[in-house]
């Protein structure tokens, strides 16, 4: 266990923005009800970056869908700012893995970013400013008039991130956002999202299957495991505010954290599939 | 690390000079028109040769000069032709418009629940497979040789492709798009207008093209069999009067009307659905 405090970022004294209480999800199947998640309790604080990792098929996406109000839990509650989540909340934005399927192919990039802001009573000038600023924040200021399908995968995912930023959420939820881009782009997007988080003080909840990514990005890593899945392990990542692909990843603390997450995932898998 | 190793694929598109030669007509409009005209002239030559070498065919097929002088020369100056064009076009467009609205509404309604479509499936399949021309006698009996009968028959025929295309267009909208809209709390009516409608656009375009052709076919067919007015009626009238060049010229006018209608639709489609064509192209390359 490495708990060398090189400056824990998480301001845990703050209130819990997102609070999950004893959440359980059971899917009806032909072979009877199948529990997917059970007894998941988690508090995410303002300005915190939380990564959720776990073996594939553990129900990470189900958890994300419950948090973002797209699916209903069978038991327990999800609260955002104290309000129970029953439908997609106003103060939450979701970025999913399938960037190409979440952008409207008939809209240009800037219109895609603008789409969620239209019809919400926001003054036109404000909408345009927010669109411009968020495209600039993801380094796509010049790509506004292009169509999404004219851009590379990494650029498309940046458009999806810009759309979420323009929405000005309190909580940004990302479901394996960098899973379908190449390694180089992935590293760039990781740094982009870290920079944005530091600038905007957004609360970010990110699901990934990449252990290294989870440690690199997070203030806290949650390992989901078991069948039905629950929180198997939880660790604080005290790697400080400024992280760098090269230096952070070669720090002994980083290596220790990574080993801890990996061990925990192996344990979780062993529980899920007993011999 | 990503590497760019281009492995030759089976059936790979030729590159370089061969590719340029292959795509020449696609990229040069002038050359394309020349090629199409040349082929048309070949067609005319074969037609003329057929008449020249077979006197029996020649009795019922006008020579090219006769077609131009006696055929077009007569009908183009006849106000009856323009009246006929107007009537046929009016019936076609009216029938098409009603089919599009009715087909879209029912198509959307059938998409609300899976059971709705499954229940309606038999009626739809039965109705759309009835050869439309077989309905003309019924239409005549019920409504007589009127515009109303013509439009009714057009709608009864042309509404099915619209209905099916719109239904499957709605059902096949990527759920991810709708979920994205929902997660951003886009209100239902905005979702319908700005996400569902454009997403159904490409299949609606296909429906429009299929239906327009059917509408013109039905308009002319009905006019020909039921009489009354319009281009179909004119074709029948010239034929019974044994005025062969005029018959052929009128048929060609009908064909040109179809081409014009189709080009108009294609133009609109290119303007509104250009994104879809280019997206598909981008996905393929």
Coordinates of C-alpha atoms in Angstrom, one line a residue:
Chain A
X1 CA 0.0 0.0 0.0
X2 CA 1.5 3.2 -1.0
X3 CA 0.0 6.2 0.6
X4 CA 2.8 8.7 0.2
X5 CA 1.0 12.0 0.2
X6 CA 2.5 14.1 -2.6
X7 CA -0.5 16.4 -2.4
X8 CA -3.9 14.7 -2.5
X9 CA -6.0 16.8 -4.8
X10 CA -9.4 15.7 -3.6
X11 CA -11.0 18.3 -1.4
X12 CA -12.8 15.8 0.6
X13 CA -14.1 18.3 3.1
X14 CA -16.5 19.5 0.4
X15 CA -20.0 18.2 0.0
X16 CA -20.8 15.1 -2.0
X17 CA -22.1 16.2 -5.4
X18 CA -23.0 12.7 -6.4
X19 CA -24.2 10.2 -3.9
X20 CA -25.0 6.6 -4.7
X21 CA -26.7 4.7 -2.0
X22 CA -26.9 0.9 -1.9
X23 CA -27.6 0.8 -5.6
X24 CA -28.7 -2.5 -7.1
X25 CA -29.8 -3.4 -10.6
X26 CA -31.4 -6.7 -11.7
X27 CA -32.2 -7.5 -15.3
X28 CA -35.1 -9.7 -16.2
X29 CA -34.0 -12.5 -18.5
X30 CA -35.5 -15.6 -19.9
X31 CA -33.7 -17.6 -17.3
X32 CA -35.2 -15.5 -14.5
X33 CA -33.9 -12.3 -12.9
X34 CA -30.2 -11.7 -13.2
X35 CA -28.6 -9.4 -10.7
X36 CA -26.0 -7.2 -12.3
X37 CA -25.1 -4.7 -9.6
X38 CA -25.6 -5.0 -5.8
X39 CA -25.0 -2.7 -2.9
X40 CA -23.0 -0.1 -4.7
X41 CA -22.5 2.9 -2.4
X42 CA -20.3 5.8 -3.5
X43 CA -19.9 9.5 -2.8
X44 CA -18.2 11.7 -5.3
X45 CA -17.2 15.1 -4.1
X46 CA -17.0 18.4 -5.9
X47 CA -13.9 18.8 -8.1
X48 CA -13.0 15.2 -7.7
X49 CA -11.9 12.9 -10.6
X50 CA -13.1 9.4 -10.0
X51 CA -12.2 6.4 -12.3
X52 CA -14.2 3.2 -12.2
X53 CA -12.4 0.1 -13.4
X54 CA -13.3 -3.5 -13.5
X55 CA -13.3 -6.6 -15.7
X56 CA -15.4 -6.3 -18.8
X57 CA -19.0 -7.3 -18.4
X58 CA -19.1 -6.3 -14.7
X59 CA -21.8 -3.7 -15.2
X60 CA -19.7 -0.6 -15.4
X61 CA -21.9 0.8 -18.2
X62 CA -25.1 -0.2 -16.3
X63 CA -23.8 1.8 -13.3
X64 CA -23.1 4.8 -15.6
X65 CA -26.6 4.6 -17.2
X66 CA -28.2 4.7 -13.7
X67 CA -26.0 7.7 -12.7
X68 CA -26.9 9.6 -15.9
X69 CA -30.6 8.9 -15.5
X70 CA -30.9 6.7 -18.6
X71 CA -31.7 3.6 -16.7
X72 CA -33.5 2.9 -13.4
X73 CA -32.0 1.1 -10.5
X74 CA -33.9 -1.8 -9.0
X75 CA -32.8 -0.8 -5.5
X76 CA -31.2 2.1 -3.9
X77 CA -30.9 5.7 -5.1
X78 CA -28.6 8.0 -7.0
X79 CA -28.6 11.6 -5.8
X80 CA -27.2 14.6 -7.6
X81 CA -27.0 17.7 -5.4
X82 CA -29.3 15.9 -3.1
X83 CA -32.0 15.4 -5.7
X84 CA -32.9 11.7 -6.6
X85 CA -32.0 11.0 -10.3
X86 CA -35.0 9.7 -12.1
X87 CA -34.3 11.2 -15.5
X88 CA -31.2 12.7 -17.1
X89 CA -30.2 15.6 -14.8
X90 CA -29.6 19.1 -16.0
X91 CA -26.2 19.4 -14.3
X92 CA -24.8 16.2 -15.8
X93 CA -23.3 15.5 -19.2
X94 CA -22.4 12.2 -20.7
X95 CA -19.7 11.3 -23.1
X96 CA -19.8 7.8 -24.5
X97 CA -17.4 5.5 -26.2
X98 CA -19.2 5.6 -29.6
X99 CA -18.3 9.1 -30.6
X100 CA -19.3 8.4 -34.2
X101 CA -22.7 7.3 -33.2
X102 CA -23.4 10.1 -30.8
X103 CA -22.7 13.0 -33.2
X104 CA -25.4 13.9 -35.6
X105 CA -24.0 13.2 -39.1
X106 CA -26.2 15.9 -40.7
X107 CA -25.0 18.7 -38.5
X108 CA -21.7 20.4 -38.8
X109 CA -19.4 20.3 -35.8
X110 CA -20.4 23.6 -34.3
X111 CA -24.1 22.8 -34.8
X112 CA -23.6 19.5 -33.0
X113 CA -22.1 21.3 -30.1
X114 CA -24.9 23.9 -30.2
X115 CA -27.7 21.3 -30.4
X116 CA -28.2 20.6 -26.6
X117 CA -28.2 24.4 -25.9
X118 CA -30.9 25.3 -28.4
X119 CA -34.4 25.7 -27.2
X120 CA -33.3 26.1 -23.5
X121 CA -33.9 29.8 -23.3
X122 CA -30.2 30.7 -23.4
X123 CA -29.6 34.0 -25.2
X124 CA -28.2 33.4 -28.7
X125 CA -25.0 35.3 -28.1
X126 CA -24.3 33.2 -25.1
X127 CA -24.9 30.0 -27.0
X128 CA -22.5 31.1 -29.7
X129 CA -19.9 32.1 -27.2
X130 CA -20.1 28.8 -25.3
X131 CA -19.8 26.8 -28.6
X132 CA -16.8 28.8 -29.6
X133 CA -15.1 28.5 -26.3
X134 CA -15.6 24.8 -25.9
X135 CA -14.4 24.1 -29.4
X136 CA -11.3 26.2 -28.6
X137 CA -10.8 24.3 -25.4
X138 CA -10.5 21.0 -27.3
X139 CA -8.3 22.7 -30.0
X140 CA -11.0 22.4 -32.6
X141 CA -11.6 26.2 -33.1
X142 CA -11.1 25.8 -36.8
X143 CA -13.1 22.7 -37.4
X144 CA -16.5 24.2 -36.6
X145 CA -17.8 24.1 -40.2
X146 CA -16.7 20.6 -40.9
X147 CA -18.9 17.6 -40.7
X148 CA -18.1 15.0 -37.9
X149 CA -17.5 12.3 -40.4
X150 CA -14.8 14.4 -42.1
X151 CA -12.7 14.2 -38.9
X152 CA -10.5 11.5 -37.4
X153 CA -11.7 9.4 -34.5
X154 CA -9.8 11.4 -32.0
X155 CA -11.2 14.7 -33.3
X156 CA -14.7 13.3 -33.2
X157 CA -14.3 12.4 -29.6
X158 CA -13.0 15.9 -28.9
X159 CA -16.2 17.2 -30.6
X160 CA -18.2 15.1 -28.2
X161 CA -16.2 16.4 -25.3
X162 CA -16.7 20.0 -26.5
X163 CA -20.4 19.4 -26.7
X164 CA -20.4 18.2 -23.1
X165 CA -18.3 21.2 -22.0
X166 CA -20.6 23.7 -23.7
X167 CA -23.5 22.2 -21.7
X168 CA -21.5 23.4 -18.6
X169 CA -22.2 20.4 -16.4
X170 CA -21.4 20.1 -12.8
X171 CA -20.6 16.5 -13.3
X172 CA -19.1 15.0 -16.4
X173 CA -19.7 11.3 -16.9
X174 CA -17.5 9.4 -19.4
X175 CA -18.1 5.8 -20.4
X176 CA -14.8 4.4 -21.8
X177 CA -14.3 7.6 -23.8
X178 CA -10.9 6.8 -25.2
X179 CA -11.4 3.1 -25.8
X180 CA -11.7 3.3 -29.6
X181 CA -8.8 5.6 -30.5
X182 CA -5.2 4.8 -31.1
X183 CA -2.6 5.0 -28.3
X184 CA -1.1 8.3 -29.3
X185 CA -4.5 10.0 -29.5
X186 CA -5.5 8.4 -26.3
X187 CA -2.6 9.9 -24.4
X188 CA -3.5 13.3 -25.9
X189 CA -7.1 13.0 -24.9
X190 CA -6.2 12.0 -21.4
X191 CA -4.0 15.1 -21.0
X192 CA -6.8 17.2 -22.5
X193 CA -9.4 16.0 -20.1
X194 CA -7.0 16.5 -17.1
X195 CA -6.3 20.0 -18.2
X196 CA -10.0 20.8 -18.6
X197 CA -10.8 19.3 -15.2
X198 CA -8.1 21.5 -13.6
X199 CA -9.4 24.6 -15.4
X200 CA -13.1 24.2 -14.9
X201 CA -13.2 22.3 -11.5
X202 CA -15.7 19.9 -12.9
X203 CA -16.5 16.7 -11.1
X204 CA -15.6 13.8 -13.4
X205 CA -16.6 10.2 -13.3
X206 CA -14.8 8.1 -15.9
X207 CA -15.2 4.4 -16.7
X208 CA -12.3 2.6 -18.2
X209 CA -10.9 -0.9 -18.6
X210 CA -7.4 0.5 -18.8
X211 CA -5.7 0.3 -15.4
X212 CA -2.9 2.7 -16.3
X213 CA -5.3 5.3 -17.5
X214 CA -7.4 5.1 -14.3
X215 CA -4.4 5.7 -12.1
X216 CA -3.0 8.4 -14.4
X217 CA -6.3 10.4 -14.4
X218 CA -7.9 9.7 -11.1
X219 CA -7.9 11.2 -7.6
X220 CA -9.7 8.0 -6.6
X221 CA -10.0 4.6 -8.3
X222 CA -13.0 2.4 -7.7
X223 CA -12.6 -1.2 -8.6
X224 CA -15.9 -2.9 -9.5
X225 CA -16.0 -6.7 -9.3
X226 CA -17.9 -9.8 -8.5
X227 CA -21.1 -11.2 -9.8
X228 CA -23.4 -9.3 -9.2
X229 CA -20.8 -6.6 -9.1
X230 CA -20.2 -4.3 -6.2
X231 CA -17.3 -2.0 -5.1
X232 CA -14.5 -4.4 -4.6
X233 CA -11.8 -2.0 -3.7
X234 CA -11.2 1.7 -3.5
X235 CA -7.9 3.7 -3.5
X236 CA -6.8 7.3 -3.2
X237 CA -4.3 8.3 -5.9
X238 CA -2.1 11.0 -4.4
X239 CA -0.1 11.9 -7.4
X240 CA -0.7 15.6 -7.2
X241 CA -2.2 18.1 -9.5
X242 CA 0.2 18.2 -12.3
X243 CA 0.6 14.9 -14.1
X244 CA 2.7 14.1 -17.1
X245 CA 2.6 11.1 -19.4
X246 CA 6.3 10.5 -19.0
X247 CA 7.3 11.6 -15.5
X248 CA 4.1 10.6 -13.6
X249 CA 4.0 7.2 -15.2
X250 CA 7.6 6.4 -14.2
X251 CA 7.1 7.5 -10.6
X252 CA 7.4 4.6 -8.2
X253 CA 4.1 5.6 -6.6
X254 CA 2.4 5.3 -9.9
X255 CA 3.8 1.9 -10.4
X256 CA 2.6 0.9 -7.0
X257 CA -0.9 2.2 -7.5
X258 CA -1.1 0.4 -10.8
X259 CA 0.0 -2.9 -9.2
X260 CA -2.6 -2.4 -6.5
X261 CA -5.4 -1.8 -9.0
X262 CA -4.3 -4.8 -11.1
X263 CA -4.1 -7.1 -8.1
X264 CA -7.6 -6.0 -7.0
X265 CA -9.0 -6.6 -10.5
X266 CA -7.6 -10.1 -10.5
X267 CA -9.1 -10.8 -7.1
X268 CA -12.5 -9.4 -8.4
X269 CA -12.3 -11.7 -11.5
X270 CA -11.5 -14.7 -9.3
X271 CA -14.6 -14.0 -7.3
X272 CA -16.7 -13.5 -10.4
X273 CA -15.6 -16.8 -12.0
X274 CA -15.0 -19.4 -9.2
X275 CA -13.3 -22.5 -10.4
Chain B
X1 CA 1.9 2.7 -32.1
X2 CA 0.0 2.7 -35.4
X3 CA 1.6 1.6 -38.6
X4 CA 0.4 2.3 -42.1
X5 CA 1.1 -0.8 -44.1
X6 CA -1.0 -1.0 -47.2
X7 CA -1.6 -4.6 -48.0
X8 CA -3.0 -5.3 -51.4
X9 CA -6.6 -6.4 -51.0
X10 CA -8.4 -8.8 -53.3
X11 CA -10.4 -6.9 -55.8
X12 CA -8.7 -3.7 -54.9
X13 CA -9.6 -0.6 -56.8
X14 CA -7.0 0.2 -59.4
X15 CA -4.7 3.1 -58.7
X16 CA -2.8 5.6 -60.8
X17 CA -3.4 5.9 -64.4
X18 CA -5.9 3.1 -64.7
X19 CA -8.0 4.5 -62.0
X20 CA -8.0 7.9 -63.6
X21 CA -9.2 6.5 -66.9
X22 CA -11.9 4.5 -65.1
X23 CA -13.2 7.6 -63.3
X24 CA -12.9 9.9 -66.2
X25 CA -16.6 10.2 -67.0
X26 CA -17.5 10.6 -63.4
X27 CA -15.4 13.7 -63.1
X28 CA -15.9 15.3 -66.5
X29 CA -19.4 16.5 -67.1
X30 CA -18.8 17.6 -70.7
X31 CA -17.3 14.3 -71.6
X32 CA -20.2 12.5 -69.9
X33 CA -22.8 14.4 -71.9
X34 CA -20.9 13.6 -75.1
X35 CA -20.8 9.9 -74.2
X36 CA -24.5 9.8 -73.4
X37 CA -25.5 11.7 -76.6
X38 CA -23.3 9.3 -78.6
X39 CA -25.0 6.3 -77.2
X40 CA -28.4 7.9 -77.8
X41 CA -27.4 8.4 -81.5
X42 CA -26.4 4.7 -81.7
X43 CA -29.9 3.8 -80.3
X44 CA -31.5 6.0 -83.0
X45 CA -29.4 4.4 -85.7
X46 CA -30.5 0.9 -84.6
X47 CA -34.1 2.0 -84.5
X48 CA -33.9 3.5 -88.0
X49 CA -32.2 0.4 -89.4
X50 CA -34.9 -1.8 -87.9
X51 CA -37.6 0.2 -89.7
X52 CA -35.6 0.3 -92.9
X53 CA -35.1 -3.4 -93.1
X54 CA -38.5 -4.5 -91.8
X55 CA -41.4 -3.0 -93.7
X56 CA -43.9 -4.7 -91.3
X57 CA -42.4 -2.9 -88.4
X58 CA -42.2 0.3 -90.4
X59 CA -46.0 0.4 -90.6
X60 CA -46.3 0.9 -86.8
X61 CA -43.1 2.8 -86.1
X62 CA -42.5 6.2 -87.5
X63 CA -39.1 7.1 -89.0
X64 CA -37.1 9.6 -87.1
X65 CA -37.9 12.5 -89.5
X66 CA -41.6 11.5 -89.5
X67 CA -41.5 11.5 -85.7
X68 CA -40.0 14.9 -85.6
X69 CA -42.1 16.6 -88.3
X70 CA -45.4 14.8 -88.2
X71 CA -45.2 13.8 -84.5
X72 CA -43.6 16.6 -82.5
X73 CA -44.4 19.2 -85.3
X74 CA -48.1 18.5 -84.8
X75 CA -48.4 17.9 -81.0
X76 CA -46.1 20.7 -79.8
X77 CA -48.3 23.4 -81.4
X78 CA -51.5 21.7 -80.2
X79 CA -52.7 23.4 -77.0
X80 CA -54.3 20.1 -76.1
X81 CA -50.8 18.7 -75.3
X82 CA -50.0 21.4 -72.8
X83 CA -53.4 20.9 -71.2
X84 CA -52.6 17.2 -71.0
X85 CA -49.2 17.8 -69.5
X86 CA -50.8 20.1 -66.9
X87 CA -53.5 17.6 -66.0
X88 CA -51.1 14.6 -65.7
X89 CA -48.6 16.6 -63.7
X90 CA -51.3 18.0 -61.5
X91 CA -52.7 14.5 -60.7
X92 CA -49.2 13.1 -60.2
X93 CA -48.1 15.8 -57.8
X94 CA -51.3 15.9 -55.9
X95 CA -51.3 12.1 -55.6
X96 CA -47.6 12.1 -54.6
X97 CA -48.2 14.8 -51.9
X98 CA -51.2 13.0 -50.4
X99 CA -49.2 9.7 -50.4
X100 CA -46.2 11.3 -48.7
X101 CA -48.2 12.9 -46.0
X102 CA -50.5 9.9 -45.4
X103 CA -47.6 7.4 -45.7
X104 CA -45.4 9.3 -43.3
X105 CA -48.1 9.7 -40.7
X106 CA -49.1 6.1 -40.7
X107 CA -45.5 5.0 -41.0
X108 CA -44.6 6.9 -37.8
X109 CA -47.7 5.7 -36.0
X110 CA -46.8 2.1 -36.8
X111 CA -43.3 2.7 -35.3
X112 CA -44.7 3.6 -31.9
X113 CA -45.1 0.0 -30.9
X114 CA -43.8 -3.1 -32.5
X115 CA -47.1 -4.8 -32.2
X116 CA -48.7 -2.1 -34.3
X117 CA -46.6 -3.0 -37.3
X118 CA -46.9 -6.7 -36.8
X119 CA -50.7 -6.4 -36.8
X120 CA -50.8 -4.3 -39.9
X121 CA -48.2 -6.3 -41.8
X122 CA -50.7 -8.6 -43.6
X123 CA -52.9 -5.7 -44.8
X124 CA -49.9 -3.8 -46.0
X125 CA -48.3 -6.7 -47.8
X126 CA -51.6 -7.6 -49.4
X127 CA -52.5 -4.1 -50.5
X128 CA -49.1 -3.3 -51.9
X129 CA -48.9 -6.4 -54.0
X130 CA -52.2 -5.8 -55.8
X131 CA -51.2 -4.8 -59.4
X132 CA -52.4 -1.2 -59.4
X133 CA -53.7 -1.2 -62.9
X134 CA -56.1 -4.0 -61.8
X135 CA -57.8 -1.4 -59.6
X136 CA -58.7 0.9 -62.4
X137 CA -62.0 -0.8 -63.2
X138 CA -63.0 -0.6 -59.5
X139 CA -62.1 3.1 -59.5
X140 CA -64.1 3.7 -62.7
X141 CA -67.1 2.0 -61.2
X142 CA -67.0 3.9 -58.0
X143 CA -65.9 7.4 -59.1
X144 CA -66.1 7.5 -62.9
X145 CA -63.3 8.9 -65.1
X146 CA -62.6 11.8 -62.9
X147 CA -59.5 13.5 -61.4
X148 CA -60.7 12.2 -58.0
X149 CA -60.6 8.6 -59.2
X150 CA -57.1 9.2 -60.7
X151 CA -55.7 10.7 -57.5
X152 CA -57.4 8.0 -55.4
X153 CA -55.8 5.2 -57.5
X154 CA -52.4 7.0 -57.3
X155 CA -52.6 7.2 -53.5
X156 CA -53.8 3.7 -53.1
X157 CA -50.7 2.6 -54.9
X158 CA -48.0 5.1 -54.0
X159 CA -48.7 5.3 -50.3
X160 CA -47.2 1.9 -49.5
X161 CA -43.5 2.5 -50.3
X162 CA -43.7 5.7 -48.3
X163 CA -45.3 4.0 -45.4
X164 CA -42.7 1.2 -45.3
X165 CA -39.7 3.4 -45.9
X166 CA -40.8 5.9 -43.2
X167 CA -41.6 3.1 -40.8
X168 CA -38.3 1.3 -41.2
X169 CA -36.5 4.6 -41.2
X170 CA -37.9 5.5 -37.8
X171 CA -37.4 2.0 -36.4
X172 CA -33.8 2.0 -37.5
X173 CA -32.7 5.3 -36.1
X174 CA -29.6 4.6 -34.1
X175 CA -30.7 4.4 -30.5
X176 CA -27.4 6.0 -29.5
X177 CA -28.5 9.2 -31.2
X178 CA -31.8 9.3 -29.3
X179 CA -30.1 8.4 -26.1
X180 CA -27.6 11.3 -26.6
X181 CA -30.6 13.6 -27.1
X182 CA -32.3 12.3 -24.0
X183 CA -29.2 12.7 -21.9
X184 CA -28.9 16.3 -22.9
X185 CA -32.6 16.8 -22.0
X186 CA -33.6 17.9 -25.5
X187 CA -37.4 18.2 -25.4
X188 CA -39.5 15.6 -27.2
X189 CA -40.7 17.9 -30.0
X190 CA -37.2 19.2 -30.7
X191 CA -36.0 15.6 -30.7
X192 CA -38.6 14.7 -33.3
X193 CA -37.9 17.8 -35.4
X194 CA -34.1 18.0 -35.2
X195 CA -33.0 14.4 -34.7
X196 CA -35.7 11.9 -35.8
X197 CA -36.8 13.8 -38.9
X198 CA -33.2 14.3 -40.3
X199 CA -32.3 10.7 -39.4
X200 CA -35.3 9.4 -41.4
X201 CA -34.4 11.7 -44.2
X202 CA -32.4 9.3 -46.4
X203 CA -35.1 6.6 -46.3
X204 CA -37.7 9.3 -47.0
X205 CA -35.7 10.3 -50.0
X206 CA -35.8 6.7 -51.3
X207 CA -39.6 6.7 -50.7
X208 CA -40.0 9.9 -52.6
X209 CA -38.2 8.5 -55.6
X210 CA -40.0 5.2 -55.6
X211 CA -43.4 6.9 -55.2
X212 CA -42.9 9.6 -57.8
X213 CA -42.3 7.0 -60.5
X214 CA -45.3 5.0 -59.4
X215 CA -47.5 8.2 -59.3
X216 CA -46.6 9.1 -62.9
X217 CA -47.2 5.5 -64.0
X218 CA -50.6 5.4 -62.4
X219 CA -51.6 8.8 -63.7
X220 CA -50.8 7.9 -67.3
X221 CA -52.2 4.4 -67.0
X222 CA -55.5 5.6 -65.5
X223 CA -55.9 8.2 -68.1
X224 CA -55.2 5.7 -70.9
X225 CA -57.7 3.2 -69.7
X226 CA -60.3 5.3 -68.1
X227 CA -60.1 8.2 -70.6
X228 CA -61.1 11.7 -69.6
X229 CA -58.1 13.9 -69.9
X230 CA -54.3 14.0 -69.5
X231 CA -51.3 12.7 -71.4
X232 CA -52.5 9.0 -71.1
X233 CA -55.8 9.9 -72.7
X234 CA -53.9 11.7 -75.5
X235 CA -51.7 8.7 -76.2
X236 CA -54.9 6.5 -76.5
X237 CA -56.7 9.0 -78.6
X238 CA -53.8 9.4 -81.2
X239 CA -53.4 5.6 -81.3
X240 CA -57.1 5.0 -82.0
X241 CA -57.0 7.7 -84.7
X242 CA -54.1 5.8 -86.1
X243 CA -51.9 8.9 -86.0
X244 CA -48.7 6.9 -85.3
X245 CA -46.1 9.7 -85.2
X246 CA -48.2 11.7 -82.8
X247 CA -48.7 8.6 -80.6
X248 CA -44.9 8.1 -80.3
X249 CA -44.2 11.8 -79.8
X250 CA -46.7 11.9 -76.9
X251 CA -45.2 8.8 -75.3
X252 CA -41.8 10.5 -75.5
X253 CA -43.3 13.5 -73.8
X254 CA -44.5 11.3 -71.0
X255 CA -40.9 9.9 -70.7
X256 CA -39.4 13.3 -70.6
X257 CA -41.9 14.3 -67.9
X258 CA -40.7 11.4 -65.8
X259 CA -37.1 12.3 -66.3
X260 CA -37.9 15.9 -65.4
X261 CA -39.7 14.8 -62.2
X262 CA -36.9 12.5 -61.3
X263 CA -34.2 15.2 -61.8
X264 CA -36.2 17.6 -59.7
X265 CA -36.3 15.1 -56.9
X266 CA -32.6 14.3 -57.2
X267 CA -31.8 18.0 -57.1
X268 CA -33.7 18.4 -53.9
X269 CA -32.2 15.3 -52.4
X270 CA -28.7 16.5 -53.2
X271 CA -29.4 19.8 -51.5
X272 CA -31.0 18.3 -48.4
X273 CA -29.4 14.9 -48.0
X274 CA -25.9 15.7 -49.4
X275 CA -24.5 14.9 -46.0
X276 CA -25.7 11.4 -46.2
X277 CA -24.2 10.7 -49.6
X278 CA -20.9 12.1 -48.6
X279 CA -20.9 10.4 -45.2
X280 CA -21.5 7.0 -46.9
X281 CA -18.7 7.8 -49.3
X282 CA -16.4 8.9 -46.5
X283 CA -17.1 5.7 -44.6
X284 CA -16.3 3.6 -47.6
X285 CA -12.9 5.2 -48.4

